[in-house]
Every structure is written in structure tokens, then in C-alpha cells.
């Protein structure tokens, strides 16, 4: 009958809990730091999720407030659109006239497509009737919340990886120095034995 162990006694588990005499104190320190880093990374996940939830609530409220104070108005172009080609978009700017709350406004606005003189198109305006950008799409708050949660968690992961790397580098320097001393002692001991013989 085959048997297996749930926690094989290898790696950092063996370094922390094993009684092998070949495991050095520096190995145990390195394994302990790695285990603590893993625990901190796991504990950071719910904290990052809570941060994402807070960002979602804040941004949702902000976007809802924007939507309450932004309105669609119908504008009439008083000139042809001017096209501007950007690296990742094409923009159309046009002089337009519109009426909002019995007040006429004439302003240069951005249209979603090319328009000619006297063409009608829709724009977004604030409570005073001034042209404003369109409100963000409904899912924007969710995307920002996910981004904040993931970035904060990845920040913890990178910090812990840096700490583990720094500890390992320092311990390797100590190990190499110890090996050098032991090799020198070994060579010096053999040299003394040869002289005595």
C-alpha cells in the first residue's frame, strides 16, 4: 500500500520544523522570513479588497453626482468641424450654439463625429448650460476599484519579494564569508600536518 505525507519535509517547512543537523541557522532565518512574507501577502488580500470596496463606493458616489448635474442638450454647428489626429484618437472640434434654460450659448465644443454647418448633434452641459465632457460610463467605478485593489496587493507582493531578496543576499554574504574562513582553516590545518610530518 502506498502512503504519502500531506506536508513533505522539504523546502522551508523542513528548514523551520526539521531536526536535520545540516540545516544552518541562516537557513532557518531565511525560511522564517519567507514564511512571514507569504503570510503577509495572504493577509494583504482582504485588506486590498476592502480598499477596492472603499474606492468603488467613493467613485460611484462621485460619478452619480456628476450624472445628476450633467444634462444632454442639442447643439447646432455654426462652422464645420476641425479634425485633429492624435496618436490614439481623432478629435473633432466645432463652434456650436445651443439653448439651455432659455439662455443661448455659443462655444467651441468637441463632437463625437465630423459635423458641418447647421448640423444638429448632442452635447453634455452642466447646470449652468456650459459644455462639459460626457460623464464616465457606468462601469468606470468598478474598473477603478479593481485597479486600486490589484495595485495595492501587488505593491505588498513586490515589497515582500524585495525584503526576501535583501535578506537572502545578506545571508549569502555571511555564508560565503563563513565558507571562506572554514576553507582557510582547513588549508592551514593540512599545511601544519605536512610540516609536522
mmCIF file with all atom_site columns, N, CA, C and O in Angstrom, residues 4 6 15 25 30 34 37 45 74 88 94 98 100 103 110 113 122 139 141 143 158 161 168 170 175 178 182 190:
data_model
loop_
_atom_site.group_PDB
_atom_site.id
_atom_site.type_symbol
_atom_site.label_atom_id
_atom_site.label_alt_id
_atom_site.label_comp_id
_atom_site.label_asym_id
_atom_site.label_entity_id
_atom_site.label_seq_id
_atom_site.pdbx_PDB_ins_code
_atom_site.Cartn_x
_atom_site.Cartn_y
_atom_site.Cartn_z
_atom_site.occupancy
_atom_site.B_iso_or_equiv
_atom_site.pdbx_formal_charge
_atom_site.auth_seq_id
_atom_site.auth_comp_id
_atom_site.auth_asym_id
_atom_site.auth_atom_id
_atom_site.pdbx_PDB_model_num
ATOM 1   N N  . UNK A 1 4   ? 1.529   8.622  1.561   1.00 0.00 ? 4   UNK A N  1
ATOM 2   C CA . UNK A 1 4   ? 2.113   9.920  1.238   1.00 0.00 ? 4   UNK A CA 1
ATOM 3   C C  . UNK A 1 4   ? 1.865   10.865 2.401   1.00 0.00 ? 4   UNK A C  1
ATOM 4   O O  . UNK A 1 4   ? 0.968   10.645 3.205   1.00 0.00 ? 4   UNK A O  1
ATOM 5   N N  . UNK A 1 6   ? 1.058   14.769 3.750   1.00 0.00 ? 6   UNK A N  1
ATOM 6   C CA . UNK A 1 6   ? 0.397   15.995 3.298   1.00 0.00 ? 6   UNK A CA 1
ATOM 7   C C  . UNK A 1 6   ? 1.403   17.125 3.185   1.00 0.00 ? 6   UNK A C  1
ATOM 8   O O  . UNK A 1 6   ? 1.397   17.896 2.244   1.00 0.00 ? 6   UNK A O  1
ATOM 9   N N  . UNK A 1 15  ? 13.118  23.372 6.810   1.00 0.00 ? 15  UNK A N  1
ATOM 10  C CA . UNK A 1 15  ? 14.068  24.274 7.470   1.00 0.00 ? 15  UNK A CA 1
ATOM 11  C C  . UNK A 1 15  ? 13.523  24.777 8.804   1.00 0.00 ? 15  UNK A C  1
ATOM 12  O O  . UNK A 1 15  ? 14.264  24.936 9.768   1.00 0.00 ? 15  UNK A O  1
ATOM 13  N N  . UNK A 1 25  ? 21.642  27.848 10.896  1.00 0.00 ? 25  UNK A N  1
ATOM 14  C CA . UNK A 1 25  ? 20.794  28.881 11.481  1.00 0.00 ? 25  UNK A CA 1
ATOM 15  C C  . UNK A 1 25  ? 20.345  29.883 10.423  1.00 0.00 ? 25  UNK A C  1
ATOM 16  O O  . UNK A 1 25  ? 19.202  30.330 10.423  1.00 0.00 ? 25  UNK A O  1
ATOM 17  N N  . UNK A 1 30  ? 16.206  32.411 6.939   1.00 0.00 ? 30  UNK A N  1
ATOM 18  C CA . UNK A 1 30  ? 15.682  32.652 5.587   1.00 0.00 ? 30  UNK A CA 1
ATOM 19  C C  . UNK A 1 30  ? 14.306  32.033 5.404   1.00 0.00 ? 30  UNK A C  1
ATOM 20  O O  . UNK A 1 30  ? 13.397  32.645 4.832   1.00 0.00 ? 30  UNK A O  1
ATOM 21  N N  . UNK A 1 34  ? 10.760  34.026 4.734   1.00 0.00 ? 34  UNK A N  1
ATOM 22  C CA . UNK A 1 34  ? 9.910   33.656 3.602   1.00 0.00 ? 34  UNK A CA 1
ATOM 23  C C  . UNK A 1 34  ? 8.497   33.294 4.037   1.00 0.00 ? 34  UNK A C  1
ATOM 24  O O  . UNK A 1 34  ? 7.512   33.678 3.396   1.00 0.00 ? 34  UNK A O  1
ATOM 25  N N  . UNK A 1 37  ? 6.696   36.459 5.024   1.00 0.00 ? 37  UNK A N  1
ATOM 26  C CA . UNK A 1 37  ? 6.332   37.222 3.833   1.00 0.00 ? 37  UNK A CA 1
ATOM 27  C C  . UNK A 1 37  ? 5.100   36.617 3.160   1.00 0.00 ? 37  UNK A C  1
ATOM 28  O O  . UNK A 1 37  ? 4.193   37.336 2.727   1.00 0.00 ? 37  UNK A O  1
ATOM 29  N N  . UNK A 1 45  ? -4.447  40.412 1.040   1.00 0.00 ? 45  UNK A N  1
ATOM 30  C CA . UNK A 1 45  ? -5.520  40.250 0.058   1.00 0.00 ? 45  UNK A CA 1
ATOM 31  C C  . UNK A 1 45  ? -6.854  40.825 0.545   1.00 0.00 ? 45  UNK A C  1
ATOM 32  O O  . UNK A 1 45  ? -7.478  41.618 -0.163  1.00 0.00 ? 45  UNK A O  1
ATOM 33  N N  . UNK A 1 74  ? -29.144 69.745 -27.207 1.00 0.00 ? 74  UNK A N  1
ATOM 34  C CA . UNK A 1 74  ? -28.968 69.654 -28.657 1.00 0.00 ? 74  UNK A CA 1
ATOM 35  C C  . UNK A 1 74  ? -28.301 70.935 -29.151 1.00 0.00 ? 74  UNK A C  1
ATOM 36  O O  . UNK A 1 74  ? -28.783 72.033 -28.897 1.00 0.00 ? 74  UNK A O  1
ATOM 37  N N  . UNK A 1 88  ? -3.644  58.199 -30.572 1.00 0.00 ? 88  UNK A N  1
ATOM 38  C CA . UNK A 1 88  ? -4.591  57.101 -30.374 1.00 0.00 ? 88  UNK A CA 1
ATOM 39  C C  . UNK A 1 88  ? -6.047  57.517 -30.579 1.00 0.00 ? 88  UNK A C  1
ATOM 40  O O  . UNK A 1 88  ? -6.956  56.800 -30.178 1.00 0.00 ? 88  UNK A O  1
ATOM 41  N N  . UNK A 1 94  ? -15.677 71.925 -32.930 1.00 0.00 ? 94  UNK A N  1
ATOM 42  C CA . UNK A 1 94  ? -16.597 72.702 -33.750 1.00 0.00 ? 94  UNK A CA 1
ATOM 43  C C  . UNK A 1 94  ? -17.188 73.843 -32.921 1.00 0.00 ? 94  UNK A C  1
ATOM 44  O O  . UNK A 1 94  ? -17.394 73.699 -31.714 1.00 0.00 ? 94  UNK A O  1
ATOM 45  N N  . UNK A 1 98  ? -26.282 76.464 -28.673 1.00 0.00 ? 98  UNK A N  1
ATOM 46  C CA . UNK A 1 98  ? -27.351 75.680 -28.071 1.00 0.00 ? 98  UNK A CA 1
ATOM 47  C C  . UNK A 1 98  ? -28.101 76.529 -27.060 1.00 0.00 ? 98  UNK A C  1
ATOM 48  O O  . UNK A 1 98  ? -27.630 77.573 -26.630 1.00 0.00 ? 98  UNK A O  1
ATOM 49  N N  . UNK A 1 100 ? -30.168 76.447 -23.356 1.00 0.00 ? 100 UNK A N  1
ATOM 50  C CA . UNK A 1 100 ? -30.390 75.696 -22.122 1.00 0.00 ? 100 UNK A CA 1
ATOM 51  C C  . UNK A 1 100 ? -30.984 76.649 -21.098 1.00 0.00 ? 100 UNK A C  1
ATOM 52  O O  . UNK A 1 100 ? -30.409 77.704 -20.810 1.00 0.00 ? 100 UNK A O  1
ATOM 53  N N  . UNK A 1 103 ? -31.476 80.233 -22.177 1.00 0.00 ? 103 UNK A N  1
ATOM 54  C CA . UNK A 1 103 ? -30.266 81.016 -22.410 1.00 0.00 ? 103 UNK A CA 1
ATOM 55  C C  . UNK A 1 103 ? -29.513 80.390 -23.566 1.00 0.00 ? 103 UNK A C  1
ATOM 56  O O  . UNK A 1 103 ? -29.327 79.165 -23.598 1.00 0.00 ? 103 UNK A O  1
ATOM 57  N N  . UNK A 1 110 ? -16.402 69.819 -28.440 1.00 0.00 ? 110 UNK A N  1
ATOM 58  C CA . UNK A 1 110 ? -15.902 68.623 -29.123 1.00 0.00 ? 110 UNK A CA 1
ATOM 59  C C  . UNK A 1 110 ? -17.094 67.737 -29.489 1.00 0.00 ? 110 UNK A C  1
ATOM 60  O O  . UNK A 1 110 ? -17.929 67.434 -28.639 1.00 0.00 ? 110 UNK A O  1
ATOM 61  N N  . UNK A 1 113 ? -18.359 63.074 -33.850 1.00 0.00 ? 113 UNK A N  1
ATOM 62  C CA . UNK A 1 113 ? -18.097 62.787 -35.257 1.00 0.00 ? 113 UNK A CA 1
ATOM 63  C C  . UNK A 1 113 ? -17.983 64.115 -36.003 1.00 0.00 ? 113 UNK A C  1
ATOM 64  O O  . UNK A 1 113 ? -18.275 65.179 -35.458 1.00 0.00 ? 113 UNK A O  1
ATOM 65  N N  . UNK A 1 122 ? -25.645 66.182 -30.283 1.00 0.00 ? 122 UNK A N  1
ATOM 66  C CA . UNK A 1 122 ? -25.860 66.267 -28.843 1.00 0.00 ? 122 UNK A CA 1
ATOM 67  C C  . UNK A 1 122 ? -24.552 66.527 -28.107 1.00 0.00 ? 122 UNK A C  1
ATOM 68  O O  . UNK A 1 122 ? -23.505 65.994 -28.471 1.00 0.00 ? 122 UNK A O  1
ATOM 69  N N  . UNK A 1 139 ? -19.576 51.466 -15.688 1.00 0.00 ? 139 UNK A N  1
ATOM 70  C CA . UNK A 1 139 ? -18.614 50.522 -15.111 1.00 0.00 ? 139 UNK A CA 1
ATOM 71  C C  . UNK A 1 139 ? -17.286 51.135 -14.710 1.00 0.00 ? 139 UNK A C  1
ATOM 72  O O  . UNK A 1 139 ? -16.398 50.416 -14.252 1.00 0.00 ? 139 UNK A O  1
ATOM 73  N N  . UNK A 1 141 ? -16.402 53.071 -12.186 1.00 0.00 ? 141 UNK A N  1
ATOM 74  C CA . UNK A 1 141 ? -16.095 52.940 -10.756 1.00 0.00 ? 141 UNK A CA 1
ATOM 75  C C  . UNK A 1 141 ? -15.617 51.531 -10.442 1.00 0.00 ? 141 UNK A C  1
ATOM 76  O O  . UNK A 1 141 ? -14.679 51.349 -9.647  1.00 0.00 ? 141 UNK A O  1
ATOM 77  N N  . UNK A 1 143 ? -14.062 49.438 -12.513 1.00 0.00 ? 143 UNK A N  1
ATOM 78  C CA . UNK A 1 143 ? -12.711 49.253 -13.046 1.00 0.00 ? 143 UNK A CA 1
ATOM 79  C C  . UNK A 1 143 ? -11.668 49.932 -12.157 1.00 0.00 ? 143 UNK A C  1
ATOM 80  O O  . UNK A 1 143 ? -10.593 49.392 -11.907 1.00 0.00 ? 143 UNK A O  1
ATOM 81  N N  . UNK A 1 158 ? 5.450   42.940 -4.109  1.00 0.00 ? 158 UNK A N  1
ATOM 82  C CA . UNK A 1 158 ? 6.774   43.398 -4.525  1.00 0.00 ? 158 UNK A CA 1
ATOM 83  C C  . UNK A 1 158 ? 7.634   43.804 -3.335  1.00 0.00 ? 158 UNK A C  1
ATOM 84  O O  . UNK A 1 158 ? 8.837   43.546 -3.309  1.00 0.00 ? 158 UNK A O  1
ATOM 85  N N  . UNK A 1 161 ? 8.751   40.611 -1.709  1.00 0.00 ? 161 UNK A N  1
ATOM 86  C CA . UNK A 1 161 ? 9.778   39.974 -2.544  1.00 0.00 ? 161 UNK A CA 1
ATOM 87  C C  . UNK A 1 161 ? 11.108  40.705 -2.390  1.00 0.00 ? 161 UNK A C  1
ATOM 88  O O  . UNK A 1 161 ? 12.171  40.068 -2.330  1.00 0.00 ? 161 UNK A O  1
ATOM 89  N N  . UNK A 1 168 ? 18.005  37.297 1.722   1.00 0.00 ? 168 UNK A N  1
ATOM 90  C CA . UNK A 1 168 ? 18.767  36.198 1.119   1.00 0.00 ? 168 UNK A CA 1
ATOM 91  C C  . UNK A 1 168 ? 20.156  36.667 0.699   1.00 0.00 ? 168 UNK A C  1
ATOM 92  O O  . UNK A 1 168 ? 21.149  35.954 0.906   1.00 0.00 ? 168 UNK A O  1
ATOM 93  N N  . UNK A 1 170 ? 21.939  39.132 1.959   1.00 0.00 ? 170 UNK A N  1
ATOM 94  C CA . UNK A 1 170 ? 22.761  39.345 3.160   1.00 0.00 ? 170 UNK A CA 1
ATOM 95  C C  . UNK A 1 170 ? 23.196  38.008 3.758   1.00 0.00 ? 170 UNK A C  1
ATOM 96  O O  . UNK A 1 170 ? 24.364  37.837 4.140   1.00 0.00 ? 170 UNK A O  1
ATOM 97  N N  . UNK A 1 175 ? 27.149  33.485 4.634   1.00 0.00 ? 175 UNK A N  1
ATOM 98  C CA . UNK A 1 175 ? 27.504  32.092 4.368   1.00 0.00 ? 175 UNK A CA 1
ATOM 99  C C  . UNK A 1 175 ? 28.827  31.985 3.612   1.00 0.00 ? 175 UNK A C  1
ATOM 100 O O  . UNK A 1 175 ? 29.690  31.158 3.948   1.00 0.00 ? 175 UNK A O  1
ATOM 101 N N  . UNK A 1 178 ? 31.681  32.681 5.882   1.00 0.00 ? 178 UNK A N  1
ATOM 102 C CA . UNK A 1 178 ? 31.936  31.533 6.770   1.00 0.00 ? 178 UNK A CA 1
ATOM 103 C C  . UNK A 1 178 ? 32.646  30.411 6.014   1.00 0.00 ? 178 UNK A C  1
ATOM 104 O O  . UNK A 1 178 ? 33.562  29.779 6.549   1.00 0.00 ? 178 UNK A O  1
ATOM 105 N N  . UNK A 1 182 ? 36.283  28.749 6.817   1.00 0.00 ? 182 UNK A N  1
ATOM 106 C CA . UNK A 1 182 ? 36.435  27.312 7.042   1.00 0.00 ? 182 UNK A CA 1
ATOM 107 C C  . UNK A 1 182 ? 37.425  26.690 6.054   1.00 0.00 ? 182 UNK A C  1
ATOM 108 O O  . UNK A 1 182 ? 38.219  25.815 6.422   1.00 0.00 ? 182 UNK A O  1
ATOM 109 N N  . UNK A 1 190 ? 45.945  21.434 7.109   1.00 0.00 ? 190 UNK A N  1
ATOM 110 C CA . UNK A 1 190 ? 46.677  20.472 6.294   1.00 0.00 ? 190 UNK A CA 1
ATOM 111 C C  . UNK A 1 190 ? 48.128  20.902 6.155   1.00 0.00 ? 190 UNK A C  1
ATOM 112 O O  . UNK A 1 190 ? 49.029  20.073 6.175   1.00 0.00 ? 190 UNK A O  1
#
